[in-house]
mmCIF file of C-alpha atoms and ligand atoms in Angstrom:
data_model
loop_
_atom_site.group_PDB
_atom_site.id
_atom_site.type_symbol
_atom_site.label_atom_id
_atom_site.label_comp_id
_atom_site.label_asym_id
_atom_site.label_seq_id
_atom_site.Cartn_x
_atom_site.Cartn_y
_atom_site.Cartn_z
ATOM 1 C CA MET A 286 81.213 -39.339 -6.021
ATOM 2 C CA GLU A 287 83.242 -37.958 -8.625
ATOM 3 C CA ARG A 288 79.579 -37.861 -10.340
ATOM 4 C CA ILE A 289 78.054 -35.651 -8.041
ATOM 5 C CA ALA A 290 80.788 -33.038 -8.174
ATOM 6 C CA GLU A 291 80.177 -33.622 -11.867
ATOM 7 C CA ILE A 292 76.191 -32.731 -11.806
ATOM 8 C CA LYS A 293 76.694 -29.805 -9.215
ATOM 9 C CA SER A 294 79.381 -28.358 -11.603
ATOM 10 C CA ALA A 295 76.586 -28.873 -14.620
ATOM 11 C CA MET A 296 74.216 -27.150 -12.937
ATOM 12 C CA GLU A 297 76.122 -24.116 -12.058
ATOM 13 C CA SER A 298 77.041 -23.466 -15.549
ATOM 14 C CA GLU A 299 73.433 -24.090 -16.883
ATOM 15 C CA SER A 300 72.576 -20.614 -18.600
ATOM 16 C CA VAL A 301 68.789 -19.939 -17.399
ATOM 17 C CA THR A 302 67.447 -17.175 -18.900
ATOM 18 C CA ASP A 303 63.975 -17.436 -18.946
ATOM 19 C CA PHE A 304 60.957 -19.601 -17.700
ATOM 20 C CA ALA A 305 61.007 -22.353 -20.200
ATOM 21 C CA SER A 306 64.546 -22.793 -19.675
ATOM 22 C CA LEU A 307 63.669 -22.588 -15.891
ATOM 23 C CA GLU A 308 61.618 -25.735 -16.459
ATOM 24 C CA ALA A 309 64.097 -27.723 -18.474
ATOM 25 C CA PHE A 310 66.767 -27.167 -15.966
ATOM 26 C CA ARG A 311 63.935 -28.125 -13.586
ATOM 27 C CA ILE A 312 63.207 -31.364 -15.702
ATOM 28 C CA LYS A 313 67.111 -32.384 -16.598
ATOM 29 C CA TYR A 314 68.192 -32.207 -12.644
ATOM 30 C CA LEU A 315 65.032 -32.460 -9.979
ATOM 31 C CA GLY A 316 62.207 -34.185 -12.133
ATOM 32 C CA THR A 317 61.339 -37.641 -11.680
ATOM 33 C CA LYS A 318 63.538 -38.513 -14.237
ATOM 34 C CA GLY A 319 66.377 -36.278 -13.479
ATOM 35 C CA LEU A 320 69.938 -36.628 -12.612
ATOM 36 C CA VAL A 321 69.732 -36.227 -8.689
ATOM 37 C CA LYS A 322 67.287 -38.640 -8.572
ATOM 38 C CA ALA A 323 69.332 -41.193 -10.924
ATOM 39 C CA VAL A 324 72.408 -40.794 -9.201
ATOM 40 C CA MET A 325 70.330 -41.155 -5.744
ATOM 41 C CA GLY A 326 69.538 -45.039 -7.288
ATOM 42 C CA GLU A 327 73.419 -45.647 -8.283
ATOM 43 C CA MET A 328 73.939 -45.852 -3.795
ATOM 44 C CA LYS A 329 72.918 -49.289 -3.978
ATOM 45 C CA ASN A 330 76.294 -49.525 -5.980
ATOM 46 C CA VAL A 331 78.438 -47.893 -3.954
ATOM 47 C CA PRO A 332 81.011 -50.244 -1.687
ATOM 48 C CA ASN A 333 79.809 -50.627 1.829
ATOM 49 C CA ASP A 334 82.643 -48.296 3.557
ATOM 50 C CA GLN A 335 81.853 -46.101 1.026
ATOM 51 C CA LYS A 336 78.329 -45.336 1.632
ATOM 52 C CA LYS A 337 77.852 -43.104 4.617
ATOM 53 C CA GLU A 338 80.445 -40.366 2.801
ATOM 54 C CA ALA A 339 78.486 -40.733 -0.409
ATOM 55 C CA GLY A 340 74.718 -41.036 1.253
ATOM 56 C CA LEU A 341 76.268 -37.110 3.202
ATOM 57 C CA LEU A 342 77.627 -35.635 -0.513
ATOM 58 C CA LEU A 343 74.313 -36.612 -2.131
ATOM 59 C CA ASN A 344 72.332 -35.046 0.655
ATOM 60 C CA GLU A 345 74.193 -32.093 0.009
ATOM 61 C CA LEU A 346 73.722 -32.282 -4.035
ATOM 62 C CA LYS A 347 69.620 -32.059 -3.004
ATOM 63 C CA ILE A 348 69.815 -29.554 -0.841
ATOM 64 C CA PHE A 349 72.146 -27.669 -3.111
ATOM 65 C CA ALA A 350 69.896 -28.575 -5.988
ATOM 66 C CA ASP A 351 66.928 -27.385 -4.885
ATOM 67 C CA ALA A 352 68.299 -23.974 -3.224
ATOM 68 C CA TYR A 353 69.956 -23.238 -6.181
ATOM 69 C CA PHE A 354 66.718 -24.185 -8.157
ATOM 70 C CA GLU A 355 64.616 -21.310 -6.192
ATOM 71 C CA LYS A 356 67.379 -18.898 -6.138
ATOM 72 C CA ILE A 357 67.559 -18.893 -10.065
ATOM 73 C CA GLY A 358 64.163 -18.865 -10.368
ATOM 74 C CA GLU A 359 64.174 -15.696 -8.244
ATOM 75 C CA GLY A 360 66.233 -13.666 -9.847
ATOM 76 C CA LEU A 361 63.892 -14.456 -12.931
ATOM 77 C CA GLY A 362 61.134 -12.832 -11.504
ATOM 78 C CA ASN A 363 62.938 -9.468 -10.016
ATOM 79 C CA ASP A 364 65.095 -8.904 -13.297
ATOM 80 C CA SER A 365 64.429 -10.859 -16.251
ATOM 81 C CA GLY A 366 62.501 -8.960 -19.474
ATOM 82 C CA SER A 367 59.710 -12.459 -19.059
ATOM 83 C CA SER A 368 58.525 -10.871 -16.043
ATOM 84 C CA SER A 369 55.192 -11.291 -17.104
ATOM 85 C CA ASP A 370 54.756 -14.159 -16.761
ATOM 86 C CA LEU A 371 54.309 -13.841 -12.987
ATOM 87 C CA GLN A 372 51.274 -12.366 -11.328
ATOM 88 C CA ASP A 373 51.268 -9.628 -9.495
ATOM 89 C CA LEU A 374 48.893 -10.256 -6.839
ATOM 90 C CA SER A 375 48.337 -7.096 -5.429
ATOM 91 C CA LEU A 376 46.682 -5.909 -8.887
ATOM 92 C CA PRO A 377 43.347 -4.669 -8.786
ATOM 93 C CA GLY A 378 40.894 -7.459 -10.225
ATOM 94 C CA GLU A 379 39.127 -7.394 -13.765
ATOM 95 C CA ASN A 380 36.009 -5.747 -13.716
ATOM 96 C CA LEU A 381 33.258 -7.972 -14.660
ATOM 97 C CA PRO A 382 30.294 -5.497 -15.946
ATOM 98 C CA LEU A 383 27.106 -6.362 -14.093
ATOM 99 C CA GLY A 384 23.677 -6.044 -15.844
ATOM 100 C CA THR A 385 20.990 -3.805 -15.059
ATOM 101 C CA ARG A 386 17.209 -4.956 -14.735
ATOM 102 C CA HIS A 387 15.048 -4.476 -17.862
ATOM 103 C CA PRO A 388 13.258 -1.454 -17.944
ATOM 104 C CA ILE A 389 9.399 -3.448 -18.416
ATOM 105 C CA SER A 390 10.684 -5.499 -15.139
ATOM 106 C CA LEU A 391 12.003 -2.146 -13.326
ATOM 107 C CA ILE A 392 8.030 -0.988 -14.090
ATOM 108 C CA GLN A 393 6.214 -4.017 -13.822
ATOM 109 C CA GLN A 394 7.645 -4.428 -10.125
ATOM 110 C CA LYS A 395 6.886 -1.284 -9.257
ATOM 111 C CA ILE A 396 3.017 -1.616 -10.531
ATOM 112 C CA ILE A 397 2.785 -4.519 -8.275
ATOM 113 C CA ARG A 398 4.208 -2.550 -5.056
ATOM 114 C CA ILE A 399 1.594 -0.182 -5.537
ATOM 115 C CA PHE A 400 -1.450 -3.399 -5.373
ATOM 116 C CA GLU A 401 0.207 -4.694 -2.668
ATOM 117 C CA LYS A 402 0.127 -1.959 -0.478
ATOM 118 C CA ILE A 403 -3.739 -2.090 -0.614
ATOM 119 C CA GLY A 404 -3.960 -5.508 -0.183
ATOM 120 C CA PHE A 405 -3.931 -7.383 -3.904
ATOM 121 C CA SER A 406 -1.367 -10.260 -4.152
ATOM 122 C CA VAL A 407 0.282 -12.004 -7.607
ATOM 123 C CA ALA A 408 -0.941 -14.346 -9.509
ATOM 124 C CA GLU A 409 -0.095 -15.979 -12.101
ATOM 125 C CA GLY A 410 -1.002 -18.820 -14.517
ATOM 126 C CA PRO A 411 0.034 -21.060 -18.330
ATOM 127 C CA GLU A 412 1.135 -18.466 -21.269
ATOM 128 C CA VAL A 413 -0.161 -21.412 -23.580
ATOM 129 C CA GLU A 414 -3.901 -21.744 -22.370
ATOM 130 C CA ASP A 415 -7.098 -23.188 -23.462
ATOM 131 C CA ASP A 416 -9.695 -21.559 -25.507
ATOM 132 C CA TRP A 417 -12.321 -21.510 -22.462
ATOM 133 C CA HIS A 418 -9.885 -20.179 -19.953
ATOM 134 C CA ASN A 419 -8.811 -17.251 -22.416
ATOM 135 C CA PHE A 420 -12.060 -16.964 -24.541
ATOM 136 C CA SER A 421 -15.119 -18.639 -23.355
ATOM 137 C CA ALA A 422 -15.037 -18.029 -19.710
ATOM 138 C CA LEU A 423 -14.434 -14.973 -20.413
ATOM 139 C CA ASN A 424 -18.108 -14.257 -22.046
ATOM 140 C CA LEU A 425 -16.404 -14.773 -25.591
ATOM 141 C CA PRO A 426 -18.407 -17.316 -27.008
ATOM 142 C CA GLU A 427 -17.157 -19.055 -29.911
ATOM 143 C CA ASP A 428 -17.673 -16.491 -33.268
ATOM 144 C CA HIS A 429 -18.007 -14.098 -31.251
ATOM 145 C CA PRO A 430 -16.905 -10.924 -32.919
ATOM 146 C CA ALA A 431 -15.240 -9.487 -29.844
ATOM 147 C CA ARG A 432 -12.844 -12.549 -30.682
ATOM 148 C CA ASP A 433 -11.185 -9.889 -33.325
ATOM 149 C CA MET A 434 -10.434 -7.500 -30.687
ATOM 150 C CA GLN A 435 -7.652 -9.351 -30.149
ATOM 151 C CA ASP A 436 -5.567 -11.348 -32.952
ATOM 152 C CA THR A 437 -4.650 -14.955 -31.828
ATOM 153 C CA PHE A 438 -1.720 -17.131 -32.231
ATOM 154 C CA TYR A 439 -3.649 -20.747 -32.150
ATOM 155 C CA ILE A 440 -1.123 -24.069 -31.559
ATOM 156 C CA SER A 441 -1.646 -26.347 -34.932
ATOM 157 C CA LYS A 442 -1.165 -29.466 -33.027
ATOM 158 C CA ASN A 443 -4.439 -28.733 -31.027
ATOM 159 C CA PRO A 444 -6.711 -25.934 -31.800
ATOM 160 C CA ASP A 445 -7.970 -25.840 -28.388
ATOM 161 C CA TRP A 446 -4.892 -24.349 -27.172
ATOM 162 C CA LEU A 447 -3.761 -21.129 -27.837
ATOM 163 C CA LEU A 448 -0.914 -18.769 -26.682
ATOM 164 C CA ARG A 449 -2.856 -16.178 -24.322
ATOM 165 C CA THR A 450 -3.911 -12.600 -25.272
ATOM 166 C CA HIS A 451 -4.519 -11.469 -21.831
ATOM 167 C CA THR A 452 -3.850 -12.202 -18.249
ATOM 168 C CA SER A 453 -7.603 -12.805 -17.722
ATOM 169 C CA SER A 454 -7.610 -16.194 -18.263
ATOM 170 C CA VAL A 455 -5.303 -16.146 -15.044
ATOM 171 C CA GLN A 456 -8.152 -14.289 -12.885
ATOM 172 C CA ILE A 457 -10.586 -16.902 -14.072
ATOM 173 C CA ARG A 458 -8.202 -19.862 -12.902
ATOM 174 C CA GLU A 459 -8.258 -18.108 -9.714
ATOM 175 C CA MET A 460 -12.230 -17.600 -9.720
ATOM 176 C CA GLN A 461 -12.596 -20.939 -10.035
ATOM 177 C CA LYS A 462 -10.904 -21.709 -7.043
ATOM 178 C CA GLY A 463 -13.915 -20.847 -5.142
ATOM 179 C CA LYS A 464 -11.826 -18.559 -2.197
ATOM 180 C CA LEU A 465 -13.925 -15.613 -1.918
ATOM 181 C CA PRO A 466 -13.022 -12.429 -1.366
ATOM 182 C CA LEU A 467 -10.536 -12.737 -4.127
ATOM 183 C CA ARG A 468 -7.604 -9.689 -4.709
ATOM 184 C CA ILE A 469 -5.426 -10.175 -7.308
ATOM 185 C CA ILE A 470 -2.993 -8.901 -9.902
ATOM 186 C CA CYS A 471 -1.684 -11.093 -12.728
ATOM 187 C CA PRO A 472 1.438 -9.658 -13.862
ATOM 188 C CA GLY A 473 2.767 -11.854 -17.370
ATOM 189 C CA ARG A 474 3.678 -12.576 -20.947
ATOM 190 C CA VAL A 475 0.673 -12.269 -23.294
ATOM 191 C CA TYR A 476 0.946 -12.525 -27.278
ATOM 192 C CA ARG A 477 -1.247 -11.089 -30.037
ATOM 193 C CA ASN A 478 -0.858 -11.497 -33.903
ATOM 194 C CA GLU A 479 0.110 -7.907 -34.929
ATOM 195 C CA THR A 480 1.887 -6.086 -37.299
ATOM 196 C CA ILE A 481 5.204 -5.370 -35.383
ATOM 197 C CA SER A 482 5.246 -1.092 -34.971
ATOM 198 C CA ALA A 483 6.672 1.719 -33.176
ATOM 199 C CA ARG A 484 3.313 0.922 -31.080
ATOM 200 C CA ALA A 485 2.747 -2.757 -31.410
ATOM 201 C CA HIS A 486 4.668 -6.232 -31.121
ATOM 202 C CA CYS A 487 3.710 -9.492 -31.340
ATOM 203 C CA PHE A 488 3.806 -10.392 -27.437
ATOM 204 C CA PHE A 489 3.628 -7.604 -24.671
ATOM 205 C CA HIS A 490 2.779 -7.191 -21.045
ATOM 206 C CA GLN A 491 0.193 -6.955 -18.607
ATOM 207 C CA VAL A 492 -0.755 -6.332 -15.540
ATOM 208 C CA GLU A 493 -4.562 -7.418 -14.368
ATOM 209 C CA GLY A 494 -6.419 -7.151 -11.875
ATOM 210 C CA LEU A 495 -9.129 -8.225 -10.066
ATOM 211 C CA TYR A 496 -11.439 -8.126 -6.828
ATOM 212 C CA ILE A 497 -14.777 -9.639 -5.552
ATOM 213 C CA ALA A 498 -16.309 -9.599 -2.411
ATOM 214 C CA GLU A 499 -19.890 -8.425 -1.380
ATOM 215 C CA ASN A 500 -20.621 -4.940 -2.753
ATOM 216 C CA VAL A 501 -18.193 -3.888 -4.413
ATOM 217 C CA SER A 502 -19.287 -1.339 -6.527
ATOM 218 C CA PHE A 503 -17.934 0.596 -9.324
ATOM 219 C CA ALA A 504 -16.968 3.536 -7.070
ATOM 220 C CA ASP A 505 -14.433 1.376 -5.384
ATOM 221 C CA LEU A 506 -13.150 0.641 -8.921
ATOM 222 C CA LYS A 507 -12.610 4.597 -9.543
ATOM 223 C CA GLN A 508 -11.135 4.882 -5.803
ATOM 224 C CA THR A 509 -8.945 1.607 -6.436
ATOM 225 C CA LEU A 510 -7.064 3.655 -10.235
ATOM 226 C CA HIS A 511 -7.506 7.101 -8.914
ATOM 227 C CA TYR A 512 -5.078 5.503 -6.157
ATOM 228 C CA PHE A 513 -3.099 3.705 -8.847
ATOM 229 C CA VAL A 514 -2.380 6.780 -10.924
ATOM 230 C CA LYS A 515 -1.078 8.967 -8.386
ATOM 231 C CA GLU A 516 1.166 6.632 -6.849
ATOM 232 C CA MET A 517 2.495 5.352 -10.134
ATOM 233 C CA PHE A 518 2.700 9.066 -12.072
ATOM 234 C CA GLY A 519 2.562 11.106 -9.011
ATOM 235 C CA ASP A 520 -0.596 13.908 -7.975
ATOM 236 C CA SER A 521 -0.400 16.164 -10.840
ATOM 237 C CA VAL A 522 -1.344 13.835 -13.292
ATOM 238 C CA GLY A 523 -5.018 14.333 -14.696
ATOM 239 C CA VAL A 524 -7.415 10.911 -14.951
ATOM 240 C CA ARG A 525 -10.273 10.411 -17.048
ATOM 241 C CA LEU A 526 -12.688 7.589 -18.008
ATOM 242 C CA ARG A 527 -14.408 6.865 -20.888
ATOM 243 C CA PRO A 528 -17.522 4.371 -21.671
ATOM 244 C CA SER A 529 -16.241 1.366 -23.747
ATOM 245 C CA TYR A 530 -17.363 -2.470 -24.056
ATOM 246 C CA PHE A 531 -15.371 -5.283 -22.900
ATOM 247 C CA PRO A 532 -17.384 -8.588 -23.412
ATOM 248 C CA PHE A 533 -16.479 -10.142 -20.038
ATOM 249 C CA THR A 534 -16.883 -6.626 -17.762
ATOM 250 C CA GLU A 535 -20.323 -4.818 -17.437
ATOM 251 C CA PRO A 536 -20.461 -1.454 -17.525
ATOM 252 C CA SER A 537 -17.121 -1.105 -18.908
ATOM 253 C CA ALA A 538 -14.208 1.904 -19.380
ATOM 254 C CA GLU A 539 -11.068 2.977 -20.289
ATOM 255 C CA MET A 540 -8.934 5.029 -18.386
ATOM 256 C CA ASP A 541 -6.468 7.987 -20.089
ATOM 257 C CA ILE A 542 -4.058 10.354 -18.547
ATOM 258 C CA SER A 543 -3.253 13.266 -19.189
ATOM 259 C CA CYS A 544 0.028 13.111 -21.632
ATOM 260 C CA LEU A 545 3.295 13.238 -19.770
ATOM 261 C CA ILE A 546 5.036 14.097 -22.563
ATOM 262 C CA CYS A 547 3.294 17.566 -23.171
ATOM 263 C CA LYS A 548 1.218 18.087 -20.180
ATOM 264 C CA GLY A 549 -1.690 18.048 -21.820
ATOM 265 C CA SER A 550 -1.346 20.715 -24.617
ATOM 266 C CA GLY A 551 -0.970 17.994 -27.613
ATOM 267 C CA CYS A 552 1.951 16.130 -29.014
ATOM 268 C CA ASN A 553 2.554 12.975 -31.390
ATOM 269 C CA VAL A 554 1.933 10.971 -28.601
ATOM 270 C CA CYS A 555 -1.013 11.545 -26.928
ATOM 271 C CA LYS A 556 -2.125 12.401 -31.515
ATOM 272 C CA HIS A 557 -2.608 15.877 -30.356
ATOM 273 C CA SER A 558 -5.748 15.392 -27.767
ATOM 274 C CA GLY A 559 -3.571 15.931 -24.216
ATOM 275 C CA TRP A 560 -4.613 12.174 -23.098
ATOM 276 C CA VAL A 561 -3.091 8.954 -23.212
ATOM 277 C CA GLU A 562 -5.198 5.817 -22.903
ATOM 278 C CA ILE A 563 -2.941 3.317 -19.663
ATOM 279 C CA LEU A 564 -5.688 0.954 -19.336
ATOM 280 C CA GLY A 565 -9.274 -0.899 -19.744
ATOM 281 C CA CYS A 566 -11.866 -1.423 -16.763
ATOM 282 C CA GLY A 567 -15.179 -2.626 -15.486
ATOM 283 C CA MET A 568 -17.461 -4.465 -13.454
ATOM 284 C CA VAL A 569 -17.462 -7.788 -13.470
ATOM 285 C CA HIS A 570 -20.236 -9.448 -16.316
ATOM 286 C CA PRO A 571 -22.340 -11.486 -14.078
ATOM 287 C CA LYS A 572 -22.182 -14.720 -16.897
ATOM 288 C CA VAL A 573 -17.871 -14.671 -15.633
ATOM 289 C CA LEU A 574 -18.731 -15.050 -12.664
ATOM 290 C CA GLU A 575 -21.632 -17.637 -13.124
ATOM 291 C CA ASN A 576 -19.480 -19.443 -15.413
ATOM 292 C CA CYS A 577 -16.429 -19.758 -12.380
ATOM 293 C CA GLY A 578 -19.472 -21.116 -9.873
ATOM 294 C CA ILE A 579 -19.727 -17.935 -8.222
ATOM 295 C CA ASP A 580 -23.455 -16.858 -7.003
ATOM 296 C CA SER A 581 -23.630 -13.572 -9.232
ATOM 297 C CA ASN A 582 -26.564 -12.259 -6.663
ATOM 298 C CA LYS A 583 -24.180 -12.751 -4.069
ATOM 299 C CA TYR A 584 -21.179 -10.712 -5.290
ATOM 300 C CA THR A 585 -19.731 -8.068 -7.844
ATOM 301 C CA GLY A 586 -16.292 -7.541 -8.846
ATOM 302 C CA PHE A 587 -14.383 -5.278 -10.316
ATOM 303 C CA ALA A 588 -11.240 -6.013 -12.982
ATOM 304 C CA PHE A 589 -9.034 -3.997 -14.641
ATOM 305 C CA GLY A 590 -6.180 -4.440 -17.190
ATOM 306 C CA MET A 591 -3.371 -2.511 -18.361
ATOM 307 C CA GLY A 592 -0.239 -2.669 -20.960
ATOM 308 C CA VAL A 593 3.296 -2.506 -19.141
ATOM 309 C CA GLU A 594 4.995 -1.625 -22.395
ATOM 310 C CA ARG A 595 2.876 1.882 -22.523
ATOM 311 C CA ILE A 596 3.394 2.935 -18.706
ATOM 312 C CA THR A 597 7.223 2.146 -19.714
ATOM 313 C CA MET A 598 6.950 4.048 -22.484
ATOM 314 C CA LEU A 599 5.207 7.090 -20.315
ATOM 315 C CA THR A 600 7.281 7.386 -17.738
ATOM 316 C CA TYR A 601 10.630 6.810 -19.691
ATOM 317 C CA GLN A 602 9.472 8.651 -23.014
ATOM 318 C CA VAL A 603 10.471 5.479 -24.928
ATOM 319 C CA LYS A 604 8.924 6.654 -28.000
ATOM 320 C CA ASP A 605 9.559 3.085 -30.028
ATOM 321 C CA LEU A 606 8.269 -0.207 -28.398
ATOM 322 C CA ARG A 607 10.388 -2.503 -29.987
ATOM 323 C CA LEU A 608 13.811 -1.111 -28.179
ATOM 324 C CA PHE A 609 12.877 -3.258 -25.446
ATOM 325 C CA SER A 610 13.125 -6.424 -26.997
ATOM 326 C CA GLU A 611 15.681 -5.614 -29.347
ATOM 327 C CA ASN A 612 18.576 -6.588 -26.229
ATOM 328 C CA ASP A 613 20.618 -3.704 -27.623
ATOM 329 C CA VAL A 614 23.068 -3.019 -23.826
ATOM 330 C CA ARG A 615 23.508 0.699 -25.210
ATOM 331 C CA PHE A 616 19.245 1.209 -24.631
ATOM 332 C CA LEU A 617 18.854 -1.288 -21.867
ATOM 333 C CA ASN A 618 21.988 -0.204 -19.087
ATOM 334 C CA GLN A 619 20.173 3.190 -18.892
ATOM 335 C CA PHE A 620 17.735 2.259 -16.721
ATOM 336 C CA THR A 621 19.267 1.064 -13.568
ATOM 337 C CA SER A 622 16.450 2.340 -10.964
ATOM 338 C CA ILE A 623 12.571 2.963 -10.651
ATOM 339 C CA GLN A 624 11.760 6.653 -10.934
HETATM 340 N N1 LIG B 813 -8.411 -7.875 -20.483
HETATM 341 C C1 LIG B 813 -8.467 -7.181 -21.673
HETATM 342 C C2 LIG B 813 -7.388 -6.937 -22.394
HETATM 343 O O1 LIG B 813 -6.317 -7.547 -22.739
HETATM 344 C C3 LIG B 813 -8.294 -5.784 -20.858
HETATM 345 C C4 LIG B 813 -9.441 -5.401 -19.517
HETATM 346 C C5 LIG B 813 -8.950 -6.365 -18.409
HETATM 347 C C6 LIG B 813 -10.269 -4.827 -19.540
HETATM 348 C C7 LIG B 813 -10.164 -6.646 -17.012
HETATM 349 C C8 LIG B 813 -11.503 -4.821 -18.623
HETATM 350 C C9 LIG B 813 -11.551 -5.736 -17.646
HETATM 351 O O2 LIG B 813 -7.887 -5.801 -23.340
#
């Protein structure tokens, strides 16, 4: 019983000045190997006639120790210099920076939405393609000089495999499925072995489109692209088609819009012509239809393909395409919404 009194006064004479000494206090008195537990263990040695009194005292000691520990702990939290260990739960939380969508994704989404409004749906395909889907089926047999128009990355393990140079390969895959009429757009990343500069990269993004049905004409193509340009760039932009050549379309054309930067008066971006090329297009070549098992006497179609980087550069007036893949957040976080 003297032991109980001793422990109590020892507790009161402890100097607890910080959280480390508070923890030491807890271990010394209240821990599983602490003094309070130890003195409880001695109960079995107390003579029977004193057990009742000792039990009461012990209980008091336990209650006192718990309350005393709480009291000195509170004192530390309130007025000691080490309150930084405690958390003030009413403080505002830490702000975690949220990323923004990449400008290429923003513009790609905008292009997709414009075509979805007139009934096109999205089709996707593999980035590693075989030669047939990327070239041969598109009327580009081996040794065809037009293959040089797209400098290709081949996969050395299997020379029949390559990184697709355009998403026209997805159009072939969709035509082969045989469900007509077909009205699709094919967004995705494509690869070409080009020297990297402000205007070219070894990979970029495309949205290509394809419409196949009975009686589709060049007038439908013009009308569709005209609608696209007005939705994308506004009513005041000028549009023109120039005859061109692609092996998979006949006739073929390229479409220019009036330069958004100088408004047609001439600048570096439009090379002082007032016009900027934005896409290639044409009527699907009958051979391409036949290669995919489509009767070219019954069906006709148009196709077009545009580079998303070019359209993003024009929309946001970005002059160097390398910025899109450098991952510099100072550049990227300027694009938070579609213009
Ligand atoms: N596939 C062509 C390219 O990547 C673009 C294109 C698509 C041209 C459809 C005409 C018709 O260069």
